[in-house]
Amino acid sequence: MCGIVGYIGTQQAAPLLIEGLSRLEHRGYDSAGVAVGGATGLRVAKKAGRVRDLGEGLPKRFSGKAGIGHTRWATHGPANDVNAHPHTDGKGLVAVVHNGIIDNAAALRAALSADGVELASDTDTEVLAHMVAASEQESLEDKVAEVLSRIEGTYGVAFLHADFPDRIVVARNGSPLLVGVGEKEMFVASDLAAVVRYTTTIAHLDDGEMATVTAGGFTTYRLDATGPAAIERRAQSVDIDPDAYEAGEHESFMLKEMYEQPAGAESVLRGRLDERFGTSHLGGLGLDARDLREIKRVKLLGCGSAYYVGQMGAALIEELARVPADAEAASEFRYRNPIIEPDTLYVAVSQSGETVDTLLAVQEIKRKGGRAIGVVNVVGSAIAREAGRGIYLHAGPEVAVASTKALTNMFLAFALLALQLGRVRDLSLAQGKELIAALNELPGQIQQILDTADAIEPIAQRIAAAESLFFIGRVRGFPVAREGAQKLKEISYRHAEAYQTSELKHGPLALITPELPTVAIVPDDELVERNVAALHEIAARGGPLVVVTHPGVDLGELEEGDCSRIEVPRSLRALDPILLTIPLQILAYQAAQALGLDIDKPRNLAKSVTVE
Ligand code: F6R
């Protein structure tokens, strides 16, 4: 949430900052701003709205070869020009950009006001600029360290100071920050996406670290109680294709990422399936057969879509491995003082690896002596590092706010885990091999569904016209319904509620009218007849139906009424949920498109939720 970029070198900073910000915009798009340091001091431009508007409106003389920029997802105060970052001390001495939340901001703001400082914005961040400006320490590093020692909360920060025009000072505590090394120029950023066009030689800061970045290099420090203590941190070359961060020929990142799912699914499976022994190899798990047998329960923890796919995973693990499993919203977990059991495997599920609620859940588990692994996409991210072991998703960068390809790979990672847990228990060699065969078919089956997108379009048009919808499913279909409703809400702003099909008649059926369509998940499983019976109850009350199902499922006379049918190929029953999810992504996408919405940047949201 929020993006930071910085540049210092031989070129004019502003165009590079604007370019970097445009690549970070998915992380927050309420406002954007830049500050540059030049011969005549600091200059700041900031604006509510998009980076493009900021770039177009930059003053002609906005020169400076050092600069910092920010794209904001509002926490303190509305999304207006004044609250946009960078924040300054008001006297042209200090400019700062900040990701994260300062928990003691109210007290710090009150103290500054009592000292006669006039605060211009409603933000927590502005205090940093005033405090650094007021610090009597000699070096910028000591000023920043002194101020940060008084900050409670999380931050990734970058400071410019008019008296120290040769440097940017950055620091990290809970919000990612990296330094990119170029030729006589250096970059700082909260995300690789901002700098990958210019350099892939990167040093990631750890929590509690600070860096001085000059045109010629960088120096890192640990923020100790006594001040900054120099430490060595080397930049390393990262193996990433800059094009992975481009939408290319696709009209949006979400569309691109949906269509990357077959290739992504192959990547997460590659090298991990052992056909001979009917099991999987998961090098990063660090659990041998004995450890795996000792696991009595699996608890999956994630937020939003990562939670819903966790529910799919729990059902899958329980069904295949016969180990009790459940999923819980990571955002609620630590607040109920959870009992951490030594023989439970806790699985933290996160695309970004940065979601603070999930990270704090892992910390709670570790504090109480529990065993956690990560199922994470971003290599080296906070959750991956905190868990210390787990399964990487290899989905490639996911830029669209609405998660698609990472979610699919999460499901497949759970299948790999279930296979291993099952094979040290009662899952037979033949069953293991059967699961592997089904997994190998999935990428092609996902492609098959994507190829039917045109046929889904008329259904999406109707959905776009509805104010409110139900998504329903039972047992393994219920989390699919939850994820379908989530995608639709997120990008098309239709009101969509997910219910267990079995629960409809206990209340929500009262809402069924010809104006409220129901998207029903009806796999050809042991519940198909009951599911179809529930659809009749909806149809009898005039409710339009969209049924996501398998070929051959007989919907009888329902199909003569207001009922559309979307089919997905059959897999093993346990794997069905992921195939049933794909048309719901398409449906949500096309509905948002029909409504003319900005699909990659949905209202009020941002990629990676790094605040509680
Ligand atoms: C939905 C979506 C969010 C994320 C959630 C967790 O499409 O993207 O609900 O799934 O914020 O994010 P990660 O997986 O990065 O922890």
PDB file of C-alpha atoms and ligand atoms in Angstrom, residues 302-307 349-355 358 383 398 400-404 407 410 483 486-487 490 606-609, ligand 1:
ATOM      1  CA  GLY A 302      -4.749 -15.457   4.755  1.00  0.00           C
ATOM      2  CA  CYS A 303      -6.772 -12.349   4.012  1.00  0.00           C
ATOM      3  CA  GLY A 304      -9.387 -11.654   1.364  1.00  0.00           C
ATOM      4  CA  SER A 305      -8.955 -13.909  -1.620  1.00  0.00           C
ATOM      5  CA  ALA A 306      -5.993 -15.611   0.056  1.00  0.00           C
ATOM      6  CA  TYR A 307      -8.397 -16.560   2.864  1.00  0.00           C
ATOM      7  CA  VAL A 349      -0.965 -17.632   2.542  1.00  0.00           C
ATOM      8  CA  SER A 350      -0.073 -14.402   0.752  1.00  0.00           C
ATOM      9  CA  GLN A 351       0.644 -13.253  -2.783  1.00  0.00           C
ATOM     10  CA  SER A 352       2.584 -10.172  -1.762  1.00  0.00           C
ATOM     11  CA  GLY A 353       4.140 -11.630   1.356  1.00  0.00           C
ATOM     12  CA  GLU A 354       3.576  -8.184   2.829  1.00  0.00           C
ATOM     13  CA  THR A 355      -0.002  -8.265   4.113  1.00  0.00           C
ATOM     14  CA  THR A 358      -0.916 -12.224   7.844  1.00  0.00           C
ATOM     15  CA  ILE A 383       6.068 -13.227   5.352  1.00  0.00           C
ATOM     16  CA  GLU A 398       0.983  -9.841  -9.992  1.00  0.00           C
ATOM     17  CA  ALA A 400      -3.604  -6.027 -10.872  1.00  0.00           C
ATOM     18  CA  VAL A 401      -5.256  -5.329  -7.547  1.00  0.00           C
ATOM     19  CA  ALA A 402      -7.643  -8.256  -8.079  1.00  0.00           C
ATOM     20  CA  SER A 403      -5.685 -11.448  -7.541  1.00  0.00           C
ATOM     21  CA  THR A 404      -6.059 -14.179 -10.162  1.00  0.00           C
ATOM     22  CA  LEU A 407      -4.687 -17.439  -6.246  1.00  0.00           C
ATOM     23  CA  MET A 410      -1.975 -21.010  -4.102  1.00  0.00           C
ATOM     24  CA  GLU A 483     -14.160 -15.820  -4.180  1.00  0.00           C
ATOM     25  CA  GLN A 486     -15.293 -11.045  -3.919  1.00  0.00           C
ATOM     26  CA  LYS A 487     -13.990 -10.575  -7.479  1.00  0.00           C
ATOM     27  CA  GLU A 490     -13.955  -5.620  -6.021  1.00  0.00           C
ATOM     28  CA  ALA A 606      -4.716  -0.953  -3.505  1.00  0.00           C
ATOM     29  CA  LYS A 607      -2.397  -3.879  -4.017  1.00  0.00           C
ATOM     30  CA  SER A 608      -0.709  -5.219  -0.867  1.00  0.00           C
ATOM     31  CA  VAL A 609      -2.360  -4.221   2.370  1.00  0.00           C
TER      32      VAL A 609
HETATM   33  C1  F6R B   1      -8.568  -9.908  -3.955  1.00  0.00           C
HETATM   34  C2  F6R B   1      -7.315  -9.496  -3.395  1.00  0.00           C
HETATM   35  C3  F6R B   1      -7.187  -9.338  -1.913  1.00  0.00           C
HETATM   36  C4  F6R B   1      -5.919 -10.080  -1.481  1.00  0.00           C
HETATM   37  C5  F6R B   1      -5.662  -9.869   0.008  1.00  0.00           C
HETATM   38  C6  F6R B   1      -4.423 -10.628   0.456  1.00  0.00           C
HETATM   39  O1  F6R B   1      -8.544 -10.047  -5.321  1.00  0.00           O
HETATM   40  O2  F6R B   1      -6.379  -9.314  -4.127  1.00  0.00           O
HETATM   41  O3  F6R B   1      -8.291  -9.792  -1.215  1.00  0.00           O
HETATM   42  O4  F6R B   1      -6.092 -11.431  -1.781  1.00  0.00           O
HETATM   43  O5  F6R B   1      -5.499  -8.516   0.281  1.00  0.00           O
HETATM   44  O6  F6R B   1      -3.286 -10.218  -0.229  1.00  0.00           O
HETATM   45  P1  F6R B   1      -1.981 -11.082  -0.202  1.00  0.00           P
HETATM   46  O7  F6R B   1      -2.258 -12.354  -0.921  1.00  0.00           O
HETATM   47  O8  F6R B   1      -0.942 -10.248  -0.890  1.00  0.00           O
HETATM   48  O9  F6R B   1      -1.649 -11.334   1.238  1.00  0.00           O
END
